[in-house]
Coordinates of C-alpha atoms in Angstrom, one line a residue:
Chain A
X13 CA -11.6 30.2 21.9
X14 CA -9.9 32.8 24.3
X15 CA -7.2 31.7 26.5
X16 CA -5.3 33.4 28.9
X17 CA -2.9 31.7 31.4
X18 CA -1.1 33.2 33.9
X19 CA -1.2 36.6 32.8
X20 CA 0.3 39.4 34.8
X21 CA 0.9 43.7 34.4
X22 CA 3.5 45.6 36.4
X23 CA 3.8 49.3 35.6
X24 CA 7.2 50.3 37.1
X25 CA 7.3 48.2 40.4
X26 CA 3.3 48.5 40.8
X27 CA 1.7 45.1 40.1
X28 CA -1.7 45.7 38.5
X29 CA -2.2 41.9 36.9
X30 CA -1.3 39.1 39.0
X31 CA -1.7 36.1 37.4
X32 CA -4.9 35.9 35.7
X33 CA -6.1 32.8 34.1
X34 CA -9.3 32.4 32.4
X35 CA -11.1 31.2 29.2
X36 CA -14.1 32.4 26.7
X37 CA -16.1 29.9 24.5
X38 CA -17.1 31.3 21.6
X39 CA -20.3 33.1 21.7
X40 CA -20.1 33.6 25.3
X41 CA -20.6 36.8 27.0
X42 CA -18.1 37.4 29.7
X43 CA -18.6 40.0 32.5
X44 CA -16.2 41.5 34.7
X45 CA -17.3 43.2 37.9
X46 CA -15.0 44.7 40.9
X47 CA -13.7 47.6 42.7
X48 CA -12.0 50.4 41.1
X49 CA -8.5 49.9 40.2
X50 CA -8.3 46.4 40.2
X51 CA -6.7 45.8 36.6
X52 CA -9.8 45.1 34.9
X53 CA -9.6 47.9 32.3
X54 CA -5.6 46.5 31.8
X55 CA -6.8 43.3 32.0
X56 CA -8.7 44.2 28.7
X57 CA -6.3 46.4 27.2
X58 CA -3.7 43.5 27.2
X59 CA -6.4 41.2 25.6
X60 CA -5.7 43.9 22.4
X61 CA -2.1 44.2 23.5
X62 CA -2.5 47.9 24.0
X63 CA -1.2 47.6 27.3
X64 CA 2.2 45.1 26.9
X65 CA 1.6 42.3 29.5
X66 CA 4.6 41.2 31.5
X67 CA 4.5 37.8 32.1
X68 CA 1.7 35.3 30.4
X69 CA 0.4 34.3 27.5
X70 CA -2.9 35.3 25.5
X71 CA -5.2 33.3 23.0
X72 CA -7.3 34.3 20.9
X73 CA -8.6 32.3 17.8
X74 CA -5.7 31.2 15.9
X75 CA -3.1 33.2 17.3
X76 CA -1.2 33.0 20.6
X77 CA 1.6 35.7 21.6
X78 CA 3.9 34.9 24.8
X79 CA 4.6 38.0 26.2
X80 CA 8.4 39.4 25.9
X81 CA 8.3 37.0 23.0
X82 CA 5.7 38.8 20.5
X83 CA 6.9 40.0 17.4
X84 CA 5.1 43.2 15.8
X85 CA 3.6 41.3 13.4
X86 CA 2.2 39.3 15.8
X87 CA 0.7 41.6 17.9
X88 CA -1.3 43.2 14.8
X89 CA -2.7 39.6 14.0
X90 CA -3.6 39.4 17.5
X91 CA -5.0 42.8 18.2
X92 CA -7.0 41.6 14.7
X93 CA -8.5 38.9 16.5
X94 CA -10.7 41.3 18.9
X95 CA -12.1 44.9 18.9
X96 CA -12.5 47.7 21.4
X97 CA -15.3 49.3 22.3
X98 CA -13.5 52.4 24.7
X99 CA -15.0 54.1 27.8
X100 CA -14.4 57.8 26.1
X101 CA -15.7 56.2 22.6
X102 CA -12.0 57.3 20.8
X103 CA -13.6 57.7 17.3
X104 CA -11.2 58.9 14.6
X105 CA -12.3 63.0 14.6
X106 CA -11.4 63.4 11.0
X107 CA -14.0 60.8 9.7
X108 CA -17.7 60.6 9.5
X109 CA -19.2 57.8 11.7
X110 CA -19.9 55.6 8.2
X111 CA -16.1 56.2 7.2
X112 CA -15.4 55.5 11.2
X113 CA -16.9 52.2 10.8
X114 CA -15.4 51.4 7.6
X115 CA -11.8 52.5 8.1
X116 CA -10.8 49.3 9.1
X117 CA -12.2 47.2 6.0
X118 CA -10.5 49.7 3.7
X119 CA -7.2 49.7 5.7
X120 CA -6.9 46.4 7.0
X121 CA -9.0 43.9 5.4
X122 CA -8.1 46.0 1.7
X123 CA -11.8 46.0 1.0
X124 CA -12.9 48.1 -2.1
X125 CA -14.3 51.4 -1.2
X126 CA -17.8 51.2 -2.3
X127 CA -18.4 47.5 -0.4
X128 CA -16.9 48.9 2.9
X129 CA -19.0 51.8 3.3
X130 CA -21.9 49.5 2.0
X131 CA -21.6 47.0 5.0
X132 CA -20.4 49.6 6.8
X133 CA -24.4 51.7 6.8
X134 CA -25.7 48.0 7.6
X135 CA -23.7 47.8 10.8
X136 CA -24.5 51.5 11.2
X137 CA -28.4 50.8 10.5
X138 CA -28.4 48.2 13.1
X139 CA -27.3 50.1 15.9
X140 CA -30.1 52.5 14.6
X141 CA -27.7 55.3 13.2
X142 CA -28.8 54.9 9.6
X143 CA -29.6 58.5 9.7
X144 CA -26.4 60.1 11.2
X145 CA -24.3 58.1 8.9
X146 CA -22.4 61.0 7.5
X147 CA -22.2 63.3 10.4
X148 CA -18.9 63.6 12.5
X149 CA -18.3 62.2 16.0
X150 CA -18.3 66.2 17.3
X151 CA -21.9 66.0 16.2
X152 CA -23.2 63.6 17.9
X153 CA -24.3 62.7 21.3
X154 CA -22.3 60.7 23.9
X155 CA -24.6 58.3 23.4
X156 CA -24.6 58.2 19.6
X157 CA -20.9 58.4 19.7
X158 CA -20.8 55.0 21.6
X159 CA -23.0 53.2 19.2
X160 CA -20.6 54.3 16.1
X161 CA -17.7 52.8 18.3
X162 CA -19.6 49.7 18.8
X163 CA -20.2 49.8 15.4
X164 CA -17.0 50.2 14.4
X165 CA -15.9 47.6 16.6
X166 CA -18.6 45.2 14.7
X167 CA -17.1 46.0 11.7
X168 CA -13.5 44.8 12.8
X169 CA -14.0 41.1 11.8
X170 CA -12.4 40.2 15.1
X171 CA -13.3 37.3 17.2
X172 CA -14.5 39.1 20.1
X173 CA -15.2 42.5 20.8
X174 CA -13.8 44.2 24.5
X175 CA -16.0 46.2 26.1
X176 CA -14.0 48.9 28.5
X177 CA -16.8 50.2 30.8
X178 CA -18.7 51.5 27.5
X179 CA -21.6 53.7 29.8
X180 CA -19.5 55.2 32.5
X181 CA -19.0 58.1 30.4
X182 CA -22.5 58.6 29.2
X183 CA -24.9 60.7 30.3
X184 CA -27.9 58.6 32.1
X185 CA -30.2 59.6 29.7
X186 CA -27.9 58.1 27.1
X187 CA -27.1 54.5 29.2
X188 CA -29.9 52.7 28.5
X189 CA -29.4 53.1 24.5
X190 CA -25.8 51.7 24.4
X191 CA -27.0 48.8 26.7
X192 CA -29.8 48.2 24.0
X193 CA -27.4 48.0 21.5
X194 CA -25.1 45.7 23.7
X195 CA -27.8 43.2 24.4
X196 CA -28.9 43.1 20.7
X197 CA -25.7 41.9 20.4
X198 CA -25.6 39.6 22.9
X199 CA -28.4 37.9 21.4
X200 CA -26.7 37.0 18.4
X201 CA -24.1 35.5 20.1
X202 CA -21.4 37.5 19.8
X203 CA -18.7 36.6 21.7
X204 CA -18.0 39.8 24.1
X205 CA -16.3 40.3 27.1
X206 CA -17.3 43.3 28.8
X207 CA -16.0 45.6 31.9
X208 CA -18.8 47.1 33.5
X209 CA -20.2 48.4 36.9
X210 CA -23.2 48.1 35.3
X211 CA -24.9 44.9 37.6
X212 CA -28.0 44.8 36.1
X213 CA -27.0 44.3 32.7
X214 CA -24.2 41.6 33.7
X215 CA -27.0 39.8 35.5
X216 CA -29.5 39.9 32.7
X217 CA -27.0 39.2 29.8
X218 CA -23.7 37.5 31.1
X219 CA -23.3 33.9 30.7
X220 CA -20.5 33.9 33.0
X221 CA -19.4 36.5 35.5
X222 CA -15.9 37.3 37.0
X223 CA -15.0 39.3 39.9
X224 CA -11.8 40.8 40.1
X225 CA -10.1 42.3 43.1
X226 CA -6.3 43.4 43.7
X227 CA -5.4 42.2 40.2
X228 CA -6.4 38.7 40.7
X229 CA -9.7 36.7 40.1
X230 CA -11.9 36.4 43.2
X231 CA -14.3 34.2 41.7
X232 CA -15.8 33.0 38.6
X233 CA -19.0 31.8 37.7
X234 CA -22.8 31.8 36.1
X235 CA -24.5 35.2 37.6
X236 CA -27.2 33.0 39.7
X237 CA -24.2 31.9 41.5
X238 CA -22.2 35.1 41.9
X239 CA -25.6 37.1 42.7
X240 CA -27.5 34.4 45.3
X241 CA -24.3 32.5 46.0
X242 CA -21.1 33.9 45.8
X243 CA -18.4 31.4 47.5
X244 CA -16.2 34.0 48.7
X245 CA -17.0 36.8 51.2
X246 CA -15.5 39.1 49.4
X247 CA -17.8 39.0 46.7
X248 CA -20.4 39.0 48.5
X249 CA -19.1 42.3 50.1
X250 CA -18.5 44.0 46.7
X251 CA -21.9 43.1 45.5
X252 CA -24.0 43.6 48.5
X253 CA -22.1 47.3 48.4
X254 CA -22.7 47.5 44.3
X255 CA -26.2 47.0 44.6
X256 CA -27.0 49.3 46.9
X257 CA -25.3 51.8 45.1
Chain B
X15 CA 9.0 115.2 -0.6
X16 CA 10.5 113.8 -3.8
X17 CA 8.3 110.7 -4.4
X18 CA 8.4 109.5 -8.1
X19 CA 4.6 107.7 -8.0
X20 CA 4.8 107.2 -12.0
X21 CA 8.1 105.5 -11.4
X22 CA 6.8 103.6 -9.3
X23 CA 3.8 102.4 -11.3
X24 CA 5.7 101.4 -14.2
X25 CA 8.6 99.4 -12.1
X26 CA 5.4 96.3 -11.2
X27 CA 5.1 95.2 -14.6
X28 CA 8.6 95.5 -14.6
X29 CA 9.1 93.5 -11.2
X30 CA 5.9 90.9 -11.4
X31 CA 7.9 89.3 -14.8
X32 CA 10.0 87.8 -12.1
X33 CA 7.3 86.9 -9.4
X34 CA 7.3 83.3 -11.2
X35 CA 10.7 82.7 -10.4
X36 CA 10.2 83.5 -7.2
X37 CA 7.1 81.8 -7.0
X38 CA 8.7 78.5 -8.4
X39 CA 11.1 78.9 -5.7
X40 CA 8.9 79.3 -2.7
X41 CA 6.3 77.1 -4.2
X42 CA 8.7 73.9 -4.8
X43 CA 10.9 74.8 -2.0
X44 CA 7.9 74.2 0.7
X45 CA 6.4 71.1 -1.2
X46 CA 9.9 69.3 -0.7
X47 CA 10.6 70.7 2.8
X48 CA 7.1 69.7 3.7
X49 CA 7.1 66.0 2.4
X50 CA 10.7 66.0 4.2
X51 CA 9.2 67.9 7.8
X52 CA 6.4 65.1 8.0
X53 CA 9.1 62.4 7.8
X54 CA 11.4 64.0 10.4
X55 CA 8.8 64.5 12.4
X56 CA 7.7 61.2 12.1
X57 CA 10.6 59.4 12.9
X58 CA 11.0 62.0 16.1
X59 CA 7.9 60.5 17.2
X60 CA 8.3 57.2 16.8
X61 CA 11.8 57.4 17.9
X62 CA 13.4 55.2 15.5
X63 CA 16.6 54.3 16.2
X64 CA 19.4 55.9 14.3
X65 CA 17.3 58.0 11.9
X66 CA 16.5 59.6 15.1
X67 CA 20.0 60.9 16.5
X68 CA 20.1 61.6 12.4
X69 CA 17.3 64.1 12.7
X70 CA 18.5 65.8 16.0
X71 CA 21.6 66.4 14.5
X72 CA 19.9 67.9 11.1
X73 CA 17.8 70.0 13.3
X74 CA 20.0 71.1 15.3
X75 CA 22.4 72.8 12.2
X76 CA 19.3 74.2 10.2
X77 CA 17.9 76.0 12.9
X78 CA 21.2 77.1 14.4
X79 CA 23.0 78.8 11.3
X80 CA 21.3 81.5 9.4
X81 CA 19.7 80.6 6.2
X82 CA 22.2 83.2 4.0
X83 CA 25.1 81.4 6.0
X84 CA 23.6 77.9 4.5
X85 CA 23.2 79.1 1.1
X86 CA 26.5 80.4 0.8
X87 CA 27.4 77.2 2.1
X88 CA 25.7 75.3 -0.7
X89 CA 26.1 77.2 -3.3
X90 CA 29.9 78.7 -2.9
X91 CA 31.3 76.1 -0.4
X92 CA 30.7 72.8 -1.2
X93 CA 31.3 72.6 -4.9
X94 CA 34.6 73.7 -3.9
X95 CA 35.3 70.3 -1.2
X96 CA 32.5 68.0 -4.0
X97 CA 33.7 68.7 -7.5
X98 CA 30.5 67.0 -8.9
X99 CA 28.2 69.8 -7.4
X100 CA 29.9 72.5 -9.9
X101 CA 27.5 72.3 -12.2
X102 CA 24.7 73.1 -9.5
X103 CA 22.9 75.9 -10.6
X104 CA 21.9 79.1 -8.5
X105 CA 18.1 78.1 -8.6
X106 CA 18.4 74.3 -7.6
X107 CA 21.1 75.4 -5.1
X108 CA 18.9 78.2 -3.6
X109 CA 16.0 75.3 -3.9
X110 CA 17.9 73.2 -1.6
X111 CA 18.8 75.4 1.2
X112 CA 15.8 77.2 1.6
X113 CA 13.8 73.3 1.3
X114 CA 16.0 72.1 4.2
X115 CA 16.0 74.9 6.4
X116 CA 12.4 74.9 6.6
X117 CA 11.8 71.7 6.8
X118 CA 13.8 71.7 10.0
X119 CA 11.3 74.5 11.5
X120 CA 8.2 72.7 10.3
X121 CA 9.5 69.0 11.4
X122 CA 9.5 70.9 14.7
X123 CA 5.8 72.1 14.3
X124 CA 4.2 69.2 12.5
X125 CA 5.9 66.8 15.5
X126 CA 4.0 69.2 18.3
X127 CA 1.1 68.7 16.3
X128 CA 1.3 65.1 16.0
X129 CA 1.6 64.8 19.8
X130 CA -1.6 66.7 20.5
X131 CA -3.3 64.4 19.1
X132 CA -5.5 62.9 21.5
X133 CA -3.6 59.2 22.5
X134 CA -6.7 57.6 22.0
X135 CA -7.0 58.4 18.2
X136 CA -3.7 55.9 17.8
X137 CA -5.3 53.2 20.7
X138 CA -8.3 53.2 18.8
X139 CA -6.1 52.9 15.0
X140 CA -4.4 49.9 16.7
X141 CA -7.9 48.2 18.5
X142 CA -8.9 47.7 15.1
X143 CA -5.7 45.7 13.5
X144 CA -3.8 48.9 12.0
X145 CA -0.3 49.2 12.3
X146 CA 1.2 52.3 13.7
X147 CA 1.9 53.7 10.1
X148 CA -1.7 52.9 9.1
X149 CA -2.8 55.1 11.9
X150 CA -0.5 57.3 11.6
X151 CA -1.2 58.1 7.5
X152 CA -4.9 57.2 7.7
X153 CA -5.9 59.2 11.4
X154 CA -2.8 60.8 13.4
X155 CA -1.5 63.2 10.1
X156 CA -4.6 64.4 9.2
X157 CA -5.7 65.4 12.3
X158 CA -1.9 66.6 13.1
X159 CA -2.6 68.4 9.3
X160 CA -5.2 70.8 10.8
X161 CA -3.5 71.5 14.1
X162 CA -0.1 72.8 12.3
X163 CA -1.4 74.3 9.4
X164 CA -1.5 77.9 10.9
X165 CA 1.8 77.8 11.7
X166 CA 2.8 76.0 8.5
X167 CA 1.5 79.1 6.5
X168 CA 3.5 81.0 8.7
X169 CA 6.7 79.2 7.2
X170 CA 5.0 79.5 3.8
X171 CA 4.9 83.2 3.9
X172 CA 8.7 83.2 5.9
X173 CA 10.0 81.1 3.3
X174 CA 7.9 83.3 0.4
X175 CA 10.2 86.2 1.7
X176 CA 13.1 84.6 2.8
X177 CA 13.8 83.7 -1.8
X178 CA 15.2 87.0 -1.9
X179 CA 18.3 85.6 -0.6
X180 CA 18.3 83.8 -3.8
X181 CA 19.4 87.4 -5.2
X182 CA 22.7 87.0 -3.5
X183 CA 23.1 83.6 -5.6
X184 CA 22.7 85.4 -8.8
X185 CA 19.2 84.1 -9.5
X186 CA 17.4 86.8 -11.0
X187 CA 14.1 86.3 -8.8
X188 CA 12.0 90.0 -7.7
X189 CA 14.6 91.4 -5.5
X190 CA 17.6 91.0 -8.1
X191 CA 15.8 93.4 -10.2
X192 CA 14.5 95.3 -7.9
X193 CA 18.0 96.2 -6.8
X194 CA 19.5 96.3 -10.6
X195 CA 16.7 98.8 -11.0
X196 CA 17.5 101.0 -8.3
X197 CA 20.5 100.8 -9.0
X198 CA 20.8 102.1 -12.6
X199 CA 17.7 104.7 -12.2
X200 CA 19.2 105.7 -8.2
X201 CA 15.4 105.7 -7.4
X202 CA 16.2 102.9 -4.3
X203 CA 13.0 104.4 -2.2
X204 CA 10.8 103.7 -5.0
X205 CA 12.4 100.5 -6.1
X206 CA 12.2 98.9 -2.7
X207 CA 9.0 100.2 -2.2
X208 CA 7.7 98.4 -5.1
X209 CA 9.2 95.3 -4.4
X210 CA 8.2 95.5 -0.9
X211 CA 4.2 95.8 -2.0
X212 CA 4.6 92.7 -4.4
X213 CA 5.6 90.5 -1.7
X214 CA 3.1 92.3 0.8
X215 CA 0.2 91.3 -2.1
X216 CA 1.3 88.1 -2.8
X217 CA 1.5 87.1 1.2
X218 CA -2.1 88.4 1.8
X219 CA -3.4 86.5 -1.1
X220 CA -1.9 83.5 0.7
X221 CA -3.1 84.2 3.9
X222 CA -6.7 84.5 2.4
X223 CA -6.2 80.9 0.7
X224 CA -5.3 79.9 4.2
X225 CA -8.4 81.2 6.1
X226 CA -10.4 78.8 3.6
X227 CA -8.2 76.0 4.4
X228 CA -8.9 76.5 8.1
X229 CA -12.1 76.5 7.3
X230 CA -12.3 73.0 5.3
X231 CA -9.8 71.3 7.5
X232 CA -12.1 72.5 10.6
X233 CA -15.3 70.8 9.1
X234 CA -15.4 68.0 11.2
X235 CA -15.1 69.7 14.3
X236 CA -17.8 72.4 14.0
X237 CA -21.0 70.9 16.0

């Protein structure tokens, strides 16, 4: 369902991406793990185009965009195809976190007012926010903040939702509710690919696991093998070093 | 001191018969130079091509010629190269040139405003399928809206004051009569010191409409 062949980032003569290729089946939940600075948050970000990938082309669903080749209108059906769940939540500061999770059924998918905000307190009832519906994000906690942008990236009707380190903000007191939320999700098979240095979680919920390092793939795999058996050494290093930590 | 108070008193109901046309001035002239600010200051921000060099340009001539300069301009100079703009009347004319001064200014100050919003507000607009002008009616302008409105009450209440310029189109606004007053009583202090409280009360009554603006537009960010 997602594609991506030979995908690769420079920012100004600083390679980030080097030729990434990987796929996601649909309902899978993809992991990526690795080092700091290894392209996996751009790595995302050009899955939603908000970073412009230099060389490569992306997949997802129905549409497919060559980079240097996309048109605008492209590039919104694409970024339509997934949602974002950011590491510094980015909800809209002017809305409530009901009209957060709406927006996008109103504005993109033209849905009448009164049915958006009704799905809209579902989604928000499943994350368990019924009750904070009509507060804004600046009264809410971290953690209350990242389950209205989860929510709001339910709400998207995209085919997979990209996770960009969605704790690593949080408070610790807060992780463990956002993770909830995230495996609930998991559960119903929605497709999700998530950056995380979470390594718990990815063991528990990832059906397949990819370690990135120096803007390349390292490996790729079920977690059994990564965790008990990575094939290359320098997985092993990174994880051996992760889970200590 | 020779202070005629009674004078005084009955020159406001005198005066405030023209505070409408001044009002209509101030009041029309900032709704079109808004509408036009926010689309400068769009297009400065998203640097479209051409329209852009357009607005630099436009910028550049209202802020660097005074506004009596410009209204003279309008008003005395153009119909005189455009033969169809004879029939522009002092109002419209003094409409016009105080609308695009201003909006010059306030392009300038709504733009700033646009670019504090956090970047995030537009990645997060565009992560869930809107296009930039989606984001930027729907999320970036209203939070832009609350950033720039102190400063685009300040404008208000500069462009409030600046209509009595309009007096030296021949539109009879507060200050014409003011000065017709003083002129044909020889009371100037006590003419110009009425004239000077109207605009005084009127501004204050605005800057009291804009504390409760403040306050509406700051909703969503009091914890």
């Amino acid at each position: 369902m997602i594609n991506v062949s030979n995908l690769s980032k420079t920012f100004t003569n600083h390679p980030v991406l080097k030729g990434i290729d990987f796929s996601v089946q649909q309902g899978e939940i993809v992991v990526i793990i690795g080092p700091s600075g290894t392209g996996k948050s751009t790595l995302l970000r050009c899955l939603n185009y908000l970073e412009t990938p230099t060389t490569g082309t992306i997949q997802i669903g129905p549409i497919k965009v060559e980079a240097g080749h996309a048109s605008s209108k492209q590039i919104t059906q694409l970024r339509q195809q997934s949602s974002f769940v950011f590491q510094n939540y980015a909800l809209f500061a002017n809305k409530t976190a009901l009209e957060n999770v709406a927006e996008g059924l109103m504005t993109v998918w033209k849905e009448p007012k009164q049915q958006a905000l009704a799905t809209s307190m579902k989604i928000l009832e499943q994350v368990g926010l019924g009750d904070k519906a009509h507060q804004y994000p600046a009264q809410l906690s971290g953690g209350q903040q990242q389950r209205v942008g989860i929510a709001r990236a339910m709400a998207a009707k995209g085919e997979v939702i990209l996770f960009d380190e969605p704790t690593s903000a949080l408070d610790p007191e807060w992780v463990d509710e956002v993770l909830a939320v995230m495996k609930q999700l998991a559960r119903s098979k929605q497709t999700m690919i998530v950056v995380t240095h979470e390594m718990q979680f990815a063991r528990e919920v990832a059906d397949k696991i990819i370690f990135m390092e120096g803007g390349h793939i390292v490996e790729q795999g079920p977690p059994e093998q990564l965790f008990n058996a990575p094939q290359s050494e320098r997985t092993r290093a990174f994880l051996a070093r992760a889970m200590k930590g | 001191m020779n202070f005629d108070f009674i004078y005084t008193l009955e020159l406001f109901p005198i005066l405030l018969k023209y505070l409408g046309v001044t009002m209509q001035m101030a009041l029309i002239g900032f709704v079109i130079a808004l509408v036009l600010a926010v689309a400068i200051a769009v297009v400065r921000v998203f640097a479209v091509p051409v329209l852009n060099q357009v607005a630099i340009v436009f910028i550049s001539f209202f802020r660097g010629t005074p506004l009596l300069v410009q209204l003279f301009l309008l008003y005395y100079g153009l119909p005189q190269v455009f033969p169809w703009l004879v029939g522009l009347d002092a109002f419209s004319a003094a409409v016009i040139g105080l609308s695009l001064h201003f909006s010059a200014y306030m392009a300038e100050s709504i733009r700033a405003a646009i670019l504090g919003v956090d970047r995030s507000q537009m990645e997060a607009s565009l992560s869930i399928g809107m296009t930039k002008l989606q984001a930027m009616q729907r999320i970036i302008l209203p939070q832009a809206a609350r950033v720039a409105s102190p400063s685009l009450m300040n404008y208000f209440i500069d462009m409030i004051k600046s209509t009595s310029l309009a007096f030296t189109l021949g539109v009879a606004e507060i200050m014409s009569k003011a000065q017709m007053e003083a002129s044909s009583s020889f009371k100037f202090f006590e003419s110009f010191v009425a004239v000077a409280i109207v605009y005084w009360v009127v501004v204050v009554i605005f800057t009291q409409l804009q504390h409760r603006l403040e306050i509406h537009l700051n909703r969503a960010y009091v914890k």
